[in-house]
C-alpha positions as a printed NumPy array, in Angstrom:
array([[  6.682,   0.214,  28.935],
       [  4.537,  -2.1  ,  31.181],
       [  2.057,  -2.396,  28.41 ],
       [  4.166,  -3.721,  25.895],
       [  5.648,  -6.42 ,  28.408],
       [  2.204,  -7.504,  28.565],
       [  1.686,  -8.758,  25.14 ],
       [  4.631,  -8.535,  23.395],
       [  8.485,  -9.737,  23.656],
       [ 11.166,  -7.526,  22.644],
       [ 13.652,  -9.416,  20.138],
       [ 16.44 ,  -7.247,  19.07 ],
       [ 17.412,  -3.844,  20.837],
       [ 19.554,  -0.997,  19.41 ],
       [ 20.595,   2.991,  20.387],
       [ 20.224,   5.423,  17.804],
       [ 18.881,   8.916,  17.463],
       [ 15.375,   9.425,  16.406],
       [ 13.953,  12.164,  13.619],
       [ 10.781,  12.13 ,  12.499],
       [  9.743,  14.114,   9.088],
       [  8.443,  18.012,   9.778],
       [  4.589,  17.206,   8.32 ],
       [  4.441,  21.   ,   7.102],
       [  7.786,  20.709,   4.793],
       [  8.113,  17.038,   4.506],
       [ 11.375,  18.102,   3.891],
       [ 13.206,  18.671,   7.163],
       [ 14.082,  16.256,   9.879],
       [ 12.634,  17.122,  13.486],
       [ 14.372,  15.474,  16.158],
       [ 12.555,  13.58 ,  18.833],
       [ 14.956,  12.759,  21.262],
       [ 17.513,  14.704,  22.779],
       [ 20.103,  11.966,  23.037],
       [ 20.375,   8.67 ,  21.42 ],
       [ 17.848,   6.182,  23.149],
       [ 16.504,   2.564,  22.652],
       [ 14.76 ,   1.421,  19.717],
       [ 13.692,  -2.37 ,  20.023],
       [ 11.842,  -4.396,  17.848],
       [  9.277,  -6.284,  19.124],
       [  6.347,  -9.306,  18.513],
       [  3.03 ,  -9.687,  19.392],
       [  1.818, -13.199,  19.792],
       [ -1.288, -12.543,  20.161],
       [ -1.706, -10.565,  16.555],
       [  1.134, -12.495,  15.301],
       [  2.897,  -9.203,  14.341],
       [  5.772,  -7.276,  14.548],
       [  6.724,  -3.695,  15.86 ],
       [  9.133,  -0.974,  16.28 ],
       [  9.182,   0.876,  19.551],
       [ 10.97 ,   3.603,  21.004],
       [ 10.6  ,   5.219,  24.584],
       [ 11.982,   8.454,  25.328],
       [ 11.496,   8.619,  29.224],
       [  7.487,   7.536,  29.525],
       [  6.849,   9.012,  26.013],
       [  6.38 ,   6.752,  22.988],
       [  8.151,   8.589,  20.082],
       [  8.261,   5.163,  17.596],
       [  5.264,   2.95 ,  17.644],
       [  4.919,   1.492,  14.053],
       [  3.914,  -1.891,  12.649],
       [  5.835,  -3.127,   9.879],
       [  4.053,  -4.6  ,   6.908],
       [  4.756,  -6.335,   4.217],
       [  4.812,  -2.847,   1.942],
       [  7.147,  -0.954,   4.462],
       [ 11.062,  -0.354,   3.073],
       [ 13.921,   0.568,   4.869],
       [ 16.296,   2.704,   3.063],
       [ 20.382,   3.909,   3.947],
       [ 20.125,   7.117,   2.84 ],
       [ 24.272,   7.371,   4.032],
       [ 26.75 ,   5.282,   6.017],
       [ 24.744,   5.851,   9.699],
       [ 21.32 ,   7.314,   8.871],
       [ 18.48 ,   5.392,   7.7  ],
       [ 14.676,   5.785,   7.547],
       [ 11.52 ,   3.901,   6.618],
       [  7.822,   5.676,   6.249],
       [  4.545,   4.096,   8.318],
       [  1.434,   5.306,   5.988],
       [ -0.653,   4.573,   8.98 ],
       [  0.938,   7.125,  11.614],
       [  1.314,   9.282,   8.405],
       [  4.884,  10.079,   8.598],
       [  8.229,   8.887,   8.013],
       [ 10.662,   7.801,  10.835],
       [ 14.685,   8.471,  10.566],
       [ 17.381,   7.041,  12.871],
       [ 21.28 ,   8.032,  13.015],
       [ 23.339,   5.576,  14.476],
       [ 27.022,   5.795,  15.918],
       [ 28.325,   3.637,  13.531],
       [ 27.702,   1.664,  10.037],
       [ 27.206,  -1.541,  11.355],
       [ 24.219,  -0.751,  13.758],
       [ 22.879,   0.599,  10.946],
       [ 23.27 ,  -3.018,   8.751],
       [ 22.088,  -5.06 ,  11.683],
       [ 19.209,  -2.811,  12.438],
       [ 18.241,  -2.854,   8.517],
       [ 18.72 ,  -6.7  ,   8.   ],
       [ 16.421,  -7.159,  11.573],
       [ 13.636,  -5.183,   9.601],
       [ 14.12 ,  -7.489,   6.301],
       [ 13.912, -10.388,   8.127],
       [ 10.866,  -9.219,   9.832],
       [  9.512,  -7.865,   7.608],
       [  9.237, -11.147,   5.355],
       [  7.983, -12.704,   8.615],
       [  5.121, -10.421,   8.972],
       [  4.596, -11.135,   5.241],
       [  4.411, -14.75 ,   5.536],
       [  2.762, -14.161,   8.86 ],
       [ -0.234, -12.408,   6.744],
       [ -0.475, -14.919,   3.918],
       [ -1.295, -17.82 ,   6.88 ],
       [ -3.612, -15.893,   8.287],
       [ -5.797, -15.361,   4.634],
       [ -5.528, -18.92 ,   4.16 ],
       [ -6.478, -19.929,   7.382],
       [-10.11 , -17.37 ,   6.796],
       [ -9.964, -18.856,   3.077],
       [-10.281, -22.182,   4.469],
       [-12.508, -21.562,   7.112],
       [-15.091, -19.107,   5.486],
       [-18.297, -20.496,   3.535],
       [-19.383, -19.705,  -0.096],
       [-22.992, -18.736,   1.49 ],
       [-24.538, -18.843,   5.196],
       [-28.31 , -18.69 ,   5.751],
       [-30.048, -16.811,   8.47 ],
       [-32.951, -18.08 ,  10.764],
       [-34.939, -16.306,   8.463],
       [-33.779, -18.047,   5.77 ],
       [-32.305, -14.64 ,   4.633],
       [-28.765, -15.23 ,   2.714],
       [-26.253, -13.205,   4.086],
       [-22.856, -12.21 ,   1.143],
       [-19.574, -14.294,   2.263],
       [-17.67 , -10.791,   0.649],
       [-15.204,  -9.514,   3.577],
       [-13.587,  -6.71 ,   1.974],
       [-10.302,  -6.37 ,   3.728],
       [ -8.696,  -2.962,   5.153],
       [ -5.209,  -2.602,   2.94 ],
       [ -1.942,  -1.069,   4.27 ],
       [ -0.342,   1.727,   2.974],
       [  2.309,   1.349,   0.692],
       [  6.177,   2.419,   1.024],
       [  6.417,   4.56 ,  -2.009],
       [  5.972,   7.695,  -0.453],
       [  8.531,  10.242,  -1.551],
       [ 11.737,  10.324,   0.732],
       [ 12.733,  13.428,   1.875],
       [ 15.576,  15.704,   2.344],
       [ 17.562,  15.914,   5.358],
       [ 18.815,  19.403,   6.396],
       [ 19.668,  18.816,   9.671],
       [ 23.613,  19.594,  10.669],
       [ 24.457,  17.895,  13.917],
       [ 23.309,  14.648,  12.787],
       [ 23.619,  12.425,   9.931],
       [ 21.518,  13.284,   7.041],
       [ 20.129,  11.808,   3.643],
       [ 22.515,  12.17 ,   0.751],
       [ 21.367,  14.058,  -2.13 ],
       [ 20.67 ,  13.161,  -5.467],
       [ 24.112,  13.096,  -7.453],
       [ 22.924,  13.241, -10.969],
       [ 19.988,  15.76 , -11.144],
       [ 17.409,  16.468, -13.743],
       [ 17.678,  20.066, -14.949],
       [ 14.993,  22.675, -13.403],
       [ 12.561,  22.956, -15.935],
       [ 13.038,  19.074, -17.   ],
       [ 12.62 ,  18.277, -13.427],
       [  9.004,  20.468, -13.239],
       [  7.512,  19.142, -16.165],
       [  8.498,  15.189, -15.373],
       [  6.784,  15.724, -11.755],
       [  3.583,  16.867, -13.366],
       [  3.291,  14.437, -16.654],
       [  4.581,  11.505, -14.169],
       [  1.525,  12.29 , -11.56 ],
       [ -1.182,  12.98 , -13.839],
       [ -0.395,   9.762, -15.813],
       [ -0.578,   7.583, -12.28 ],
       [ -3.411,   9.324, -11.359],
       [ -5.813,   8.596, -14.954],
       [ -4.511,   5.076, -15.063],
       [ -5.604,   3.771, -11.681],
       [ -8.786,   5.517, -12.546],
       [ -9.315,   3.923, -14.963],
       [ -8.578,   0.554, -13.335],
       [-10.797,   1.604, -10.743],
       [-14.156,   2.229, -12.914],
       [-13.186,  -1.407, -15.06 ],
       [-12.881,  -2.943, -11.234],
       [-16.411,  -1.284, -10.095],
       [-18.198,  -2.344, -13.384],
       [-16.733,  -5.999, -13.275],
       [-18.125,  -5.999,  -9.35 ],
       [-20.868,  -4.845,  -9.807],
       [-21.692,  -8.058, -12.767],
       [-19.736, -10.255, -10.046],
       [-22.184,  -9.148,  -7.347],
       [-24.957,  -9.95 ,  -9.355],
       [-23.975, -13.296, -10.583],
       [-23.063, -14.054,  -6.949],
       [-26.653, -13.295,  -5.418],
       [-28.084, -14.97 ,  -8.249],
       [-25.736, -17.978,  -7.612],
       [-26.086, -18.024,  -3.937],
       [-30.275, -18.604,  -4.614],
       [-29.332, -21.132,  -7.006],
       [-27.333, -22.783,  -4.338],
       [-29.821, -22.945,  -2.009],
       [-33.027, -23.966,  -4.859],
       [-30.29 , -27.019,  -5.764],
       [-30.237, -27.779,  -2.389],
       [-33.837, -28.191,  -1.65 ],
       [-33.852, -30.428,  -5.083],
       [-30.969, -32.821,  -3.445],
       [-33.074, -33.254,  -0.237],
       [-36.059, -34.103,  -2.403],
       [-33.98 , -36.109,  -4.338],
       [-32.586, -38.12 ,  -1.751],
       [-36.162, -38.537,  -0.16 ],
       [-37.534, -39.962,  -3.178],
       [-34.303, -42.304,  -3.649],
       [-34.946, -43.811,   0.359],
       [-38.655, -43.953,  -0.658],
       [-37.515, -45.875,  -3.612],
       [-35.657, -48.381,  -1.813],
       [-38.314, -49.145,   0.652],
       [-40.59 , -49.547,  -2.143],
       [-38.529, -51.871,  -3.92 ],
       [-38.066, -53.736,  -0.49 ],
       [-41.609, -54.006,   0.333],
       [-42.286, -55.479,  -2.985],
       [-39.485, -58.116,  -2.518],
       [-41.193, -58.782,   1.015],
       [-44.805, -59.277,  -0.121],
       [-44.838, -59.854,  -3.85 ],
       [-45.14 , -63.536,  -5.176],
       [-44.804, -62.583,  -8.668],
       [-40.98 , -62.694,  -8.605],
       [-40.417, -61.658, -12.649],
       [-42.764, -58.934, -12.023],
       [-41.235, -58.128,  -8.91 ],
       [-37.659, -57.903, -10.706],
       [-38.71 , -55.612, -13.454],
       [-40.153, -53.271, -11.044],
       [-36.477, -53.372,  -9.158],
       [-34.907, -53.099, -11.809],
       [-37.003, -50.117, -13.327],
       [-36.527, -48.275,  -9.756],
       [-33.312, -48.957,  -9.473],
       [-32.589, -47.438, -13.033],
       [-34.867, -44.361, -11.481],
       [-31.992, -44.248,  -8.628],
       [-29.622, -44.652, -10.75 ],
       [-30.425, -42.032, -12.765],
       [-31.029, -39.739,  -9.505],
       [-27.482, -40.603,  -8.044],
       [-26.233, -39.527, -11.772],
       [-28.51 , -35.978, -11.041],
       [-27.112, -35.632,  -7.862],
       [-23.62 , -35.817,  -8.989],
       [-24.099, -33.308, -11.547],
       [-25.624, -30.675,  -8.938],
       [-22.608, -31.333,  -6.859],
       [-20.606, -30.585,  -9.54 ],
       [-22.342, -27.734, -10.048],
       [-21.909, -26.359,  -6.469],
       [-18.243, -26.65 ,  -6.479],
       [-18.01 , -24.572,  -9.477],
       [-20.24 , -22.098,  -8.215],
       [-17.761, -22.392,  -4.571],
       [-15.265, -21.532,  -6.69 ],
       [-16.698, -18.773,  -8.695],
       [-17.652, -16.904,  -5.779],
       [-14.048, -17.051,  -4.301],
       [-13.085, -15.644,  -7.861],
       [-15.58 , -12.771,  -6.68 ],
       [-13.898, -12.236,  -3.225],
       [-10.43 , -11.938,  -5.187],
       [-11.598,  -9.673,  -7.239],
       [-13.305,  -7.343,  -4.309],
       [-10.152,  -7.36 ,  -2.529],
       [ -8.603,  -6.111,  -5.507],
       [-10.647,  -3.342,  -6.176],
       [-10.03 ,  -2.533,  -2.669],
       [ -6.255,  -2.571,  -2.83 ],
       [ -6.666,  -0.196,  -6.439],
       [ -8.824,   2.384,  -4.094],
       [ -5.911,   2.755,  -1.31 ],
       [ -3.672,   2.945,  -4.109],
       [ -5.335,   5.591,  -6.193],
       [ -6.252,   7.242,  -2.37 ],
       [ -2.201,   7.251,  -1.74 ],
       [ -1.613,   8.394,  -5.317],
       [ -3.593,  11.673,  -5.218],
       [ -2.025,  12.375,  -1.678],
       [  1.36 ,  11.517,  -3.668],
       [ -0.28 ,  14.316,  -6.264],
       [ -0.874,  16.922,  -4.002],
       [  2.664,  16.575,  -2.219],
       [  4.268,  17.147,  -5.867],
       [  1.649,  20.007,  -6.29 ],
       [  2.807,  21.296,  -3.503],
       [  6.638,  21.015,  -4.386],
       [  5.982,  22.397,  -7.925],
       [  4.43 ,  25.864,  -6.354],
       [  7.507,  25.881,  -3.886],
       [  9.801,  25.447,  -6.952],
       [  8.523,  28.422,  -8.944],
       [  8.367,  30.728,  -6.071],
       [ 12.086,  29.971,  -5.624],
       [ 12.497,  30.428, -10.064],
       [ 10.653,  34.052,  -9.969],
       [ 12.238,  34.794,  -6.69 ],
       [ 15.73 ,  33.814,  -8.562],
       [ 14.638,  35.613, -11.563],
       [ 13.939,  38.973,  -9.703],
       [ 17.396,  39.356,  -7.729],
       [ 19.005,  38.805, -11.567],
       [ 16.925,  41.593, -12.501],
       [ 17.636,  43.886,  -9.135],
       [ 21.478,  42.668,  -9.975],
       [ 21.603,  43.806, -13.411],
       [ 19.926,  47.288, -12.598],
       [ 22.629,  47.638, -10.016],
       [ 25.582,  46.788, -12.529],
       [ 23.956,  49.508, -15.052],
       [ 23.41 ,  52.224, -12.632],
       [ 27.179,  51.167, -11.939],
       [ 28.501,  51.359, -15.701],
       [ 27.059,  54.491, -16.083],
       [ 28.68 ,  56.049, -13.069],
       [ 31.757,  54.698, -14.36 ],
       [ 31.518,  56.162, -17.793],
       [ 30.652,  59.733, -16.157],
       [ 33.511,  59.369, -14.109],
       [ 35.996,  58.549, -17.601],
       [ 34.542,  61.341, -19.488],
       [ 35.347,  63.455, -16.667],
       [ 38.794,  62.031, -16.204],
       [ 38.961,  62.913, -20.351],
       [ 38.13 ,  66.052, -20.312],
       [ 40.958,  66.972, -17.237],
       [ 43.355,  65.388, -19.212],
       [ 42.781,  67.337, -22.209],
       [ 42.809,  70.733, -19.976],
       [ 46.155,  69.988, -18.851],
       [ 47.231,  69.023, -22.202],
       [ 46.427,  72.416, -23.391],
       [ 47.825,  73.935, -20.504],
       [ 51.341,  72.121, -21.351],
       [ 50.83 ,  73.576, -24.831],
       [ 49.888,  77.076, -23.46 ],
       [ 53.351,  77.136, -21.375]])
């Protein structure tokens, strides 16, 4: 615990039991304390974000950032659980009563939207502080693209709880039938799967022309440059000139046309210079249009990353689901050879029967 004292602060403290998801079923919960035990929230000032930590004894069994993405969902009147795509797993807590559970859930809203507002600072503080091109001692130009690591989303699927000492997740009430429920799962992830494909090749092909136009506006940048340090030489020359020829000149008309011809030159480079300024902000701004668009191909990446993982998990279910069908199907089948070996026992057993009664009804007759 002394190394969370040293950075961060916890701000709000609660008991509850801890579960974490069994990563072979993703079905079951796994408990990973033995008794209820602390779960605090906590902040880091020095990363400006915000945690969720649980010690049981020395041992760290909770130790997850929240993100913007994360959600925290009552799954019944004391249990409630949120998944952390970067420890790869999805945490549970029971609590000993419905209102630990609301406090605990409206702590992680509200920080939650802090660490969301907490992240937008911080990319406007590097948008504002980052250049549309740096040049190296070389004079080599070095890309102002930062493509930036994205979180994992919260729409991974939220499992079952089968767990009977402690609270649990409460089931779906209105259910798809079997085969209904099959064939959804498999259209559903196959049509996620070729869309954000798709997005991704239209986001590599539109970065790739963006990365192009960049480098080729970047060397523009730096020609235009060069041109508005020339420019400005020639315009001090200019005056100089024109001062010189105040100074020594006795012909004052000539003098004057001559000034007024060079200043019409300067004027004329002040109007040149404004228009290659002009023409550096747009290409500024052009190139953050690039860095948007990077950012967003990296976000569709991670997403289409988390959707085949999504796709394998309901792979995964679908085989589980037809083992169960055919294993179904075959004690039906072992259940109806059992009730016809049954019926016909019973029918040898009435044509018996028959037969005794008519031998005694013939014996009545014989006597």
């Amino acid at each position: 615990m002394g190394h969370f004292k040293q950075k961060e602060q916890p701000i709000f403290s609660t008991r509850a039991h801890v579960f974490q998801i069994d990563p072979n079923t993703k079905k079951n919960w796994v408990p990973t304390s033995k008794h209820a035990v602390t779960v605090s929230y906590f902040y880091d000032s020095t990363r400006n974000v915000y945690r969720i930590i649980s010690l049981d004894g020395s041992k760290a069994i909770i130790n997850s950032t929240i993100t913007p993405n994360m959600t925290f969902t009552k799954t019944s009147q004391k249990f409630g659980q949120w998944a952390d795509s970067r420890a790869n797993t999805v945490y549970g807590l029971g609590f000993s009563s419905e209102h630990h559970l609301s406090k605990f859930a409206e702590k992680f809203q509200e920080f939650k939207e802090a660490a969301r507002l907490a992240k937008e600072k911080s990319q406007e503080k590097m948008e504002l502080t980052s250049t549309p091109s740096q040049e190296s001692a070389g004079g080599d130009l070095q890309s102002p693209l930062t493509p930036e690591s994205i979180n994992g989303t919260d729409d991974e699927r939220t499992p079952d709880v089968t767990q009977n000492s402690e609270p649990r997740a409460e089931p779906t009430q209105n259910a798809l039938p079997f085969s209904h429920r099959i064939f959804f799962l498999f259209y559903f992830s196959s049509a996620i799967s070729k869309h954000w494909e798709a997005e991704l090749a239209t986001l590599k092909g539109n970065n790739a022309k963006l990365t192009a136009a960049l480098l080729e506006s970047t060397a523009n940048v730096k020609q235009w440059k060069q041109q508005l340090a020339a420019y400005q030489e020639e315009a001090e020359r200019l005056h100089k000139r024109v001062t010189e020829l105040e100074c020594v000149s006795s012909q004052a008309n000539a003098v004057h046309t001559h000034k007024t011809e060079l200043n019409q030159t300067i004027q004329e480079l002040e109007e040149t210079l404004k228009v290659k300024e002009e023409e550096i902000e747009r290409l500024k701004q052009e190139i953050d249009n690039a860095r948007e668009l990077q950012e967003q191909r990296d976000s569709l990446t991670q997403k289409l990353q988390e959707v085949e993982i999504r796709n394998k998990d309901l792979e995964g279910q679908l085989s589980d689901l037809e083992q169960r069908l055919e294993k179904s199907q075959n004690e039906q089948e072992a259940f109806r050879n059992n009730l016809k070996t049954l019926l016909e026992i019973l029918d040898g057993k009435i044509f018996e029967l028959t037969e005794l009664r008519d031998n005694l009804a013939k014996l009545l007759e014989c006597s």
